[in-house]
Coordinates of C-alpha atoms and ligand atoms in Angstrom, one line a residue:
X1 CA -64.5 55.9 -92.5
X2 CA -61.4 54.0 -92.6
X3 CA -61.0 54.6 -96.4
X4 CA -61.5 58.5 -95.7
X5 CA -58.8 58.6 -93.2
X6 CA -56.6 56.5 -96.1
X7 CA -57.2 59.5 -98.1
X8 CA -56.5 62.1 -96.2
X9 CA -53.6 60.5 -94.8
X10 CA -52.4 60.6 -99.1
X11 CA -53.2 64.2 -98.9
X12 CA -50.7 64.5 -96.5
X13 CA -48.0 62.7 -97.7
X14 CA -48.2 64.7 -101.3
X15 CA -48.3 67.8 -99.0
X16 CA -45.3 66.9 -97.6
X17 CA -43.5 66.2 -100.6
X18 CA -45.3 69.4 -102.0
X19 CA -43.2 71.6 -99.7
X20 CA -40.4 70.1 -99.9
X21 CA -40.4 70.9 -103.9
X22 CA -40.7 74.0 -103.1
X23 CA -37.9 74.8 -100.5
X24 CA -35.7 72.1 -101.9
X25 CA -35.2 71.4 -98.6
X26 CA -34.5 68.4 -96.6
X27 CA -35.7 69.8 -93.6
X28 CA -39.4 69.3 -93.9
X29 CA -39.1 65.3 -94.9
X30 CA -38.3 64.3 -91.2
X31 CA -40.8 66.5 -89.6
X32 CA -44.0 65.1 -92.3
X33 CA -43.0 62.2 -91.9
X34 CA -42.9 62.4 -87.9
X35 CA -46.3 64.0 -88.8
X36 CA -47.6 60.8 -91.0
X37 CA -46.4 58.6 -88.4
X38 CA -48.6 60.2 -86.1
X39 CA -51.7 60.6 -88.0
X40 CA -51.4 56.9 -88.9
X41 CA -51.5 55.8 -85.2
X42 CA -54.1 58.1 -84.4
X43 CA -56.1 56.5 -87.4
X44 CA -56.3 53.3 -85.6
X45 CA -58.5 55.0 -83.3
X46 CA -61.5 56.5 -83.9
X47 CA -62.9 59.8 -84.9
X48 CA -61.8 62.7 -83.4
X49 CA -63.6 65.9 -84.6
X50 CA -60.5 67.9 -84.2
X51 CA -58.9 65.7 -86.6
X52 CA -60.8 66.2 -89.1
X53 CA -60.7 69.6 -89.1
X54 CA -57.3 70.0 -89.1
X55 CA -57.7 67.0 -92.6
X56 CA -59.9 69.4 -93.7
X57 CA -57.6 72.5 -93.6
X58 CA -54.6 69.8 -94.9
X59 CA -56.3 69.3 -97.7
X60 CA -57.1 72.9 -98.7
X61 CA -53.3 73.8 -98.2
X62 CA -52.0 71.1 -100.8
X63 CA -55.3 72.5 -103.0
X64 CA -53.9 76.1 -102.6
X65 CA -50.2 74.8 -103.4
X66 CA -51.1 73.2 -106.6
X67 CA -53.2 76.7 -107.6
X68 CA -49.9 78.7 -107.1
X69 CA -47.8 78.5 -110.0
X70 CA -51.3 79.0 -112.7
X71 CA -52.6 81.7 -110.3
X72 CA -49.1 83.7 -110.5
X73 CA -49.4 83.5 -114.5
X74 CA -53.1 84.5 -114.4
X75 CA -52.2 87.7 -112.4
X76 CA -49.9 89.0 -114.9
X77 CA -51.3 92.2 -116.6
X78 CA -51.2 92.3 -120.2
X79 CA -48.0 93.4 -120.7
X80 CA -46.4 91.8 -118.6
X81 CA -48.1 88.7 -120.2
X82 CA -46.9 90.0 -123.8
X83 CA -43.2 90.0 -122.7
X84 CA -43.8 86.5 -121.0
X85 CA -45.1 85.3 -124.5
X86 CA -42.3 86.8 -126.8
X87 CA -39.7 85.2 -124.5
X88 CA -41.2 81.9 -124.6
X89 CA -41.3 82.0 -128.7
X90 CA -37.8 83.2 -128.4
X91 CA -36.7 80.3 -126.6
X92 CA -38.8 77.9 -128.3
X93 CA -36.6 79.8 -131.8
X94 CA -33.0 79.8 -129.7
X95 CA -33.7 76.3 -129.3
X96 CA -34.8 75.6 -132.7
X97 CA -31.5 77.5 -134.0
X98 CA -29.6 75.5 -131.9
X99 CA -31.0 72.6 -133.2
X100 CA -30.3 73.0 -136.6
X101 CA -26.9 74.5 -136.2
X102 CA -24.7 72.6 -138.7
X103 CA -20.3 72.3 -137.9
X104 CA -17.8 70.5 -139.7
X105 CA -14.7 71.2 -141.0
X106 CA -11.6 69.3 -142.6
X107 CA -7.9 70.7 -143.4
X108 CA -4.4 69.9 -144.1
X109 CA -1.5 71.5 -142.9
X110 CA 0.7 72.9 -146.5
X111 CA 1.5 72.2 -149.7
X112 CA 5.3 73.7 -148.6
X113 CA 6.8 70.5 -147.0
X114 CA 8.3 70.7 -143.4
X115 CA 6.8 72.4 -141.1
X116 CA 9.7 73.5 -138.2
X117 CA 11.6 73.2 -136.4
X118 CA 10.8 76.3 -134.3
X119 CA 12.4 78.0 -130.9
X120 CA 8.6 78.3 -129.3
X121 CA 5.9 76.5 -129.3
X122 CA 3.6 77.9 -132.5
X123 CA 0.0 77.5 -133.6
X124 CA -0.2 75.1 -136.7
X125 CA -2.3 76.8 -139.4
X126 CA -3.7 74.1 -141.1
X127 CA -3.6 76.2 -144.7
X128 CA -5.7 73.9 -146.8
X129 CA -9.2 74.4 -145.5
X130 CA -11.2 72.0 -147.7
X131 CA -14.8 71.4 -145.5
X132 CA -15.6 74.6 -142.9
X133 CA -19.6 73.9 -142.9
X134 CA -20.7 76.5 -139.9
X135 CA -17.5 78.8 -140.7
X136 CA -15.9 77.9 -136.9
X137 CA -12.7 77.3 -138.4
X138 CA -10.2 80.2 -138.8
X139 CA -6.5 79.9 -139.5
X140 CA -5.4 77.1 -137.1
X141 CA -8.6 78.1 -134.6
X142 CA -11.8 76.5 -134.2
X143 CA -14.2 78.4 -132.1
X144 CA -17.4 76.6 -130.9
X145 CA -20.5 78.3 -132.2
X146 CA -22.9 76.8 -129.6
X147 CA -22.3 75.1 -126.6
X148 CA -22.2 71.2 -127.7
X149 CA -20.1 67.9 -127.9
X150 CA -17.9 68.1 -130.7
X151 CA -15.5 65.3 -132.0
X152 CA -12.0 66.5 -133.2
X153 CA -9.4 64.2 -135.2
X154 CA -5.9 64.3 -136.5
X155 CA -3.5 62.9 -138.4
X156 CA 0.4 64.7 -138.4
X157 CA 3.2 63.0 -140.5
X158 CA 6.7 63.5 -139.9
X159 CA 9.7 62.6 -142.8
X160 CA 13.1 63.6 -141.0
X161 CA 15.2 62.2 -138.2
X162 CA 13.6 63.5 -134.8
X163 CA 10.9 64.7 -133.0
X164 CA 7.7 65.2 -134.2
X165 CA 5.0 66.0 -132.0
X166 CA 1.6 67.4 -131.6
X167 CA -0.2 69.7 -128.8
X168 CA -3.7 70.0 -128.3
X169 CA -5.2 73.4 -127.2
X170 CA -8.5 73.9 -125.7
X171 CA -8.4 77.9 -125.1
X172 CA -5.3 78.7 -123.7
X173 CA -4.8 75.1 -121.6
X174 CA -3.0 72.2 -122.8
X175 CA -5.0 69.0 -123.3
X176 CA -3.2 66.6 -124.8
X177 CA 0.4 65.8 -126.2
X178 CA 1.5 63.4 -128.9
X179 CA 5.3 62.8 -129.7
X180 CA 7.5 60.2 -131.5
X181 CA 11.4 60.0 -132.2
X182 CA 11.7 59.2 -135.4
X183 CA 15.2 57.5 -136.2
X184 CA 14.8 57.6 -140.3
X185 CA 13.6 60.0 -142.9
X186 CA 10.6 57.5 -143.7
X187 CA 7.4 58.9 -143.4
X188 CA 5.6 58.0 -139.9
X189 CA 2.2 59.4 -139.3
X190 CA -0.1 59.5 -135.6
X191 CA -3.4 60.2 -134.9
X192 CA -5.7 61.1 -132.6
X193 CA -9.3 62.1 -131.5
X194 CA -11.1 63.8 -128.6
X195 CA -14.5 64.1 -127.8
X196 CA -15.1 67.5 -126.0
X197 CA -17.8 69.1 -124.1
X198 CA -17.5 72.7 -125.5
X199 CA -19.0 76.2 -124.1
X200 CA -20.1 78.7 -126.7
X201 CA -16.7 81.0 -127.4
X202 CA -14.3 77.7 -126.5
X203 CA -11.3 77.4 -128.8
X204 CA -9.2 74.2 -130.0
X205 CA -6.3 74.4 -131.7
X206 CA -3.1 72.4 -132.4
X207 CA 0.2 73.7 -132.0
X208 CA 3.6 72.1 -133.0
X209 CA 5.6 71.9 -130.1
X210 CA 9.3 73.7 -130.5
X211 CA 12.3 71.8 -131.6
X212 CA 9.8 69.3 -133.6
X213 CA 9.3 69.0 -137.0
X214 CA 6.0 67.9 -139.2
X215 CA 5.3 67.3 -142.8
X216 CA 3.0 68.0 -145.3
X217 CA 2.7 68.2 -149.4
X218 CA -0.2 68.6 -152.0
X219 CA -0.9 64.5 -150.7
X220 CA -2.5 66.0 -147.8
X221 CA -0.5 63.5 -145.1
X222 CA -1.3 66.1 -141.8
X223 CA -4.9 66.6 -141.3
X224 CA -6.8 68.8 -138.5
X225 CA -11.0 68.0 -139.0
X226 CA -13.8 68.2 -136.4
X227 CA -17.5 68.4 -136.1
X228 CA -20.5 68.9 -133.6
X229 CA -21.8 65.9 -133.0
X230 CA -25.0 67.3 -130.5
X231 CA -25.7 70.9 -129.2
X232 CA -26.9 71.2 -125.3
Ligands
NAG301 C1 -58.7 56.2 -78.4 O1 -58.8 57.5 -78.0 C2 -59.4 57.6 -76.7 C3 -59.6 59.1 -76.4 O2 -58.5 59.9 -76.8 C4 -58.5 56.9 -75.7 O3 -59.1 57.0 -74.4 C5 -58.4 55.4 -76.1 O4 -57.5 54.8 -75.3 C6 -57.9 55.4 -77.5 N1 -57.9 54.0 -78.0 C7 -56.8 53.4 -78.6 C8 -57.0 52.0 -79.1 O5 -55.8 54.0 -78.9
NAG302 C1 -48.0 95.9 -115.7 O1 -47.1 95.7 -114.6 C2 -45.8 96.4 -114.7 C3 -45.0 96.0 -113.5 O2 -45.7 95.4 -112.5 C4 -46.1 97.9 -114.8 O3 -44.8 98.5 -115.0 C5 -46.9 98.2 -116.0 O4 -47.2 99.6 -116.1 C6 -48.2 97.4 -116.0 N1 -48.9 97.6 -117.3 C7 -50.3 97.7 -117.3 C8 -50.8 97.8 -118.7 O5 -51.0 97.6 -116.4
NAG303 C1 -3.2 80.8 -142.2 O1 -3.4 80.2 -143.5 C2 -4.2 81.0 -144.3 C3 -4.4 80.2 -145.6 O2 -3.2 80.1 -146.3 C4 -3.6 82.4 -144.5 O3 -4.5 83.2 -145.3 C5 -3.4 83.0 -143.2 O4 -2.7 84.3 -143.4 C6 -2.6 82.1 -142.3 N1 -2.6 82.7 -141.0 C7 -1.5 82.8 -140.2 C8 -1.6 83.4 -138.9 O5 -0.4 82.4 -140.6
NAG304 C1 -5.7 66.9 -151.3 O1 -7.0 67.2 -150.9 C2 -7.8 67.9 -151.8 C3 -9.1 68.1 -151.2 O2 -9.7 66.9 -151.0 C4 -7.8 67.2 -153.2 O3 -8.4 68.1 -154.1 C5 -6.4 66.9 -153.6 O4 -6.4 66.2 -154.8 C6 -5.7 66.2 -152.5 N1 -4.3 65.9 -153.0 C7 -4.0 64.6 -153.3 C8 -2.6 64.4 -153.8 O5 -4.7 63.7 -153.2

């Protein structure tokens, strides 16, 4: 008897949970367990035909519960059931895409030399597009195909007396800014990397920031690269 009661007590408790799926609320915890607390003490008694009819309805409510979710599938008419098949095989493809979706690209800035110094602020079009694997690079722009982590890089040079400096775009927003003073005409280079979590659509772009000045010749010495590293 006592194992019986264990049982049903079990029943109870996944019952309570059950609901609680369900609703995703917090709500029902505190009153099955209020409830638990008081079948258990009751347990220590003995039998009481009332309570085991009200186990015995318990345990047909968590039986019903668990049929739900196949019983709504099985009461799909047939076309209803087609459309529910094509969109799972079009998921199960999306994802697949997704996947397999292959980005990388590497560029340098110009063959022309300096690059600025410029009243505004102004998009650097890194010219010399050498790896675009996935096409998402476009004349200074890269646009994420799929929504992903992607790793960026950099490398800028600068070969004057001044500023040179770097901004990093993602869409329209500022992430990041760079900047030296350089006192000599040497060549000085920085670089940098982000790792960003990107939406479908999202846009990263470096712009040189006005008043600076950046170099570049056919030794490739400012560099703009990036790839996905995982889609999500
Ligand atoms: C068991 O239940 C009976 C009847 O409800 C009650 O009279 C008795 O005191 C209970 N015994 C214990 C140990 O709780
Ligand atoms: C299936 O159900 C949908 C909506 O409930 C209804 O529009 C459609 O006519 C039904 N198709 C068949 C074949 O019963
Ligand atoms: C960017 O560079 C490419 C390659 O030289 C060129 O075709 C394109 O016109 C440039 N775009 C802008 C906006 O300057
Ligand atoms: C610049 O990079 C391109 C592509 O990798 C390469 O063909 C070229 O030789 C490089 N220039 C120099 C001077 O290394």
């Amino acid at each position: 008897m006592r194992v019986a009661f264990g049982l049903l007590v079990l029943l109870l408790g996944l019952c309570g949970s059950r609901a609680q799926g369900e609703s995703g609320g917090l709500g029902e915890e505190g009153e099955s367990s209020e409830l638990q607390e008081e079948w258990t003490q009751q347990t220590t008694n003995t039998t009481s035909p009332d309570i085991l009819l009200e186990m015995k309805e318990l345990r047909r409510m968590v039986q019903m519960l668990q049929k739900h979710d196949s019983e709504m599938e099985r009461r799909l008419n047939s076309s209803e059931r087609e459309l529910l098949d094509s969109k799972k095989r079009i998921d199960k493809l999306e994802n697949l895409n997704k996947a397999n979706t292959k980005v990388a690209f590497y560029t340098a800035l110009t063959d022309a030399g300096y690059v600025g110094p410029f009243t505004t602020d102004t998009t650097l079009n890194f010219s010399k597009v050498f790896t675009n694997i996935g096409n998402a690079y476009n004349a200074g722009f890269f646009k994420a195909p799929v929504k992903g982590v992607y790793y960026f890089q950099f490398t800028v040079c600068g070969h004057h007396t001044g500023l040179m400096g770097v901004y990093v775009y993602k869409n329209n927003k500022n992430i990041m800014f760079n900047v030296e003073w350089k006192e000599d005409q040497l060549y000085k280079y920085f670089t940098n990397s982000v790792i960003l979590e990107l939406m479908a659509g999202d846009e990263i772009h470096l712009a040189l920031p006005a008043t600076h000045v950046l170099y570049d010749d056919g030794s490739n010495q400012s560099t703009f690269s990036g790839a996905l590293l995982f889609p999500l």
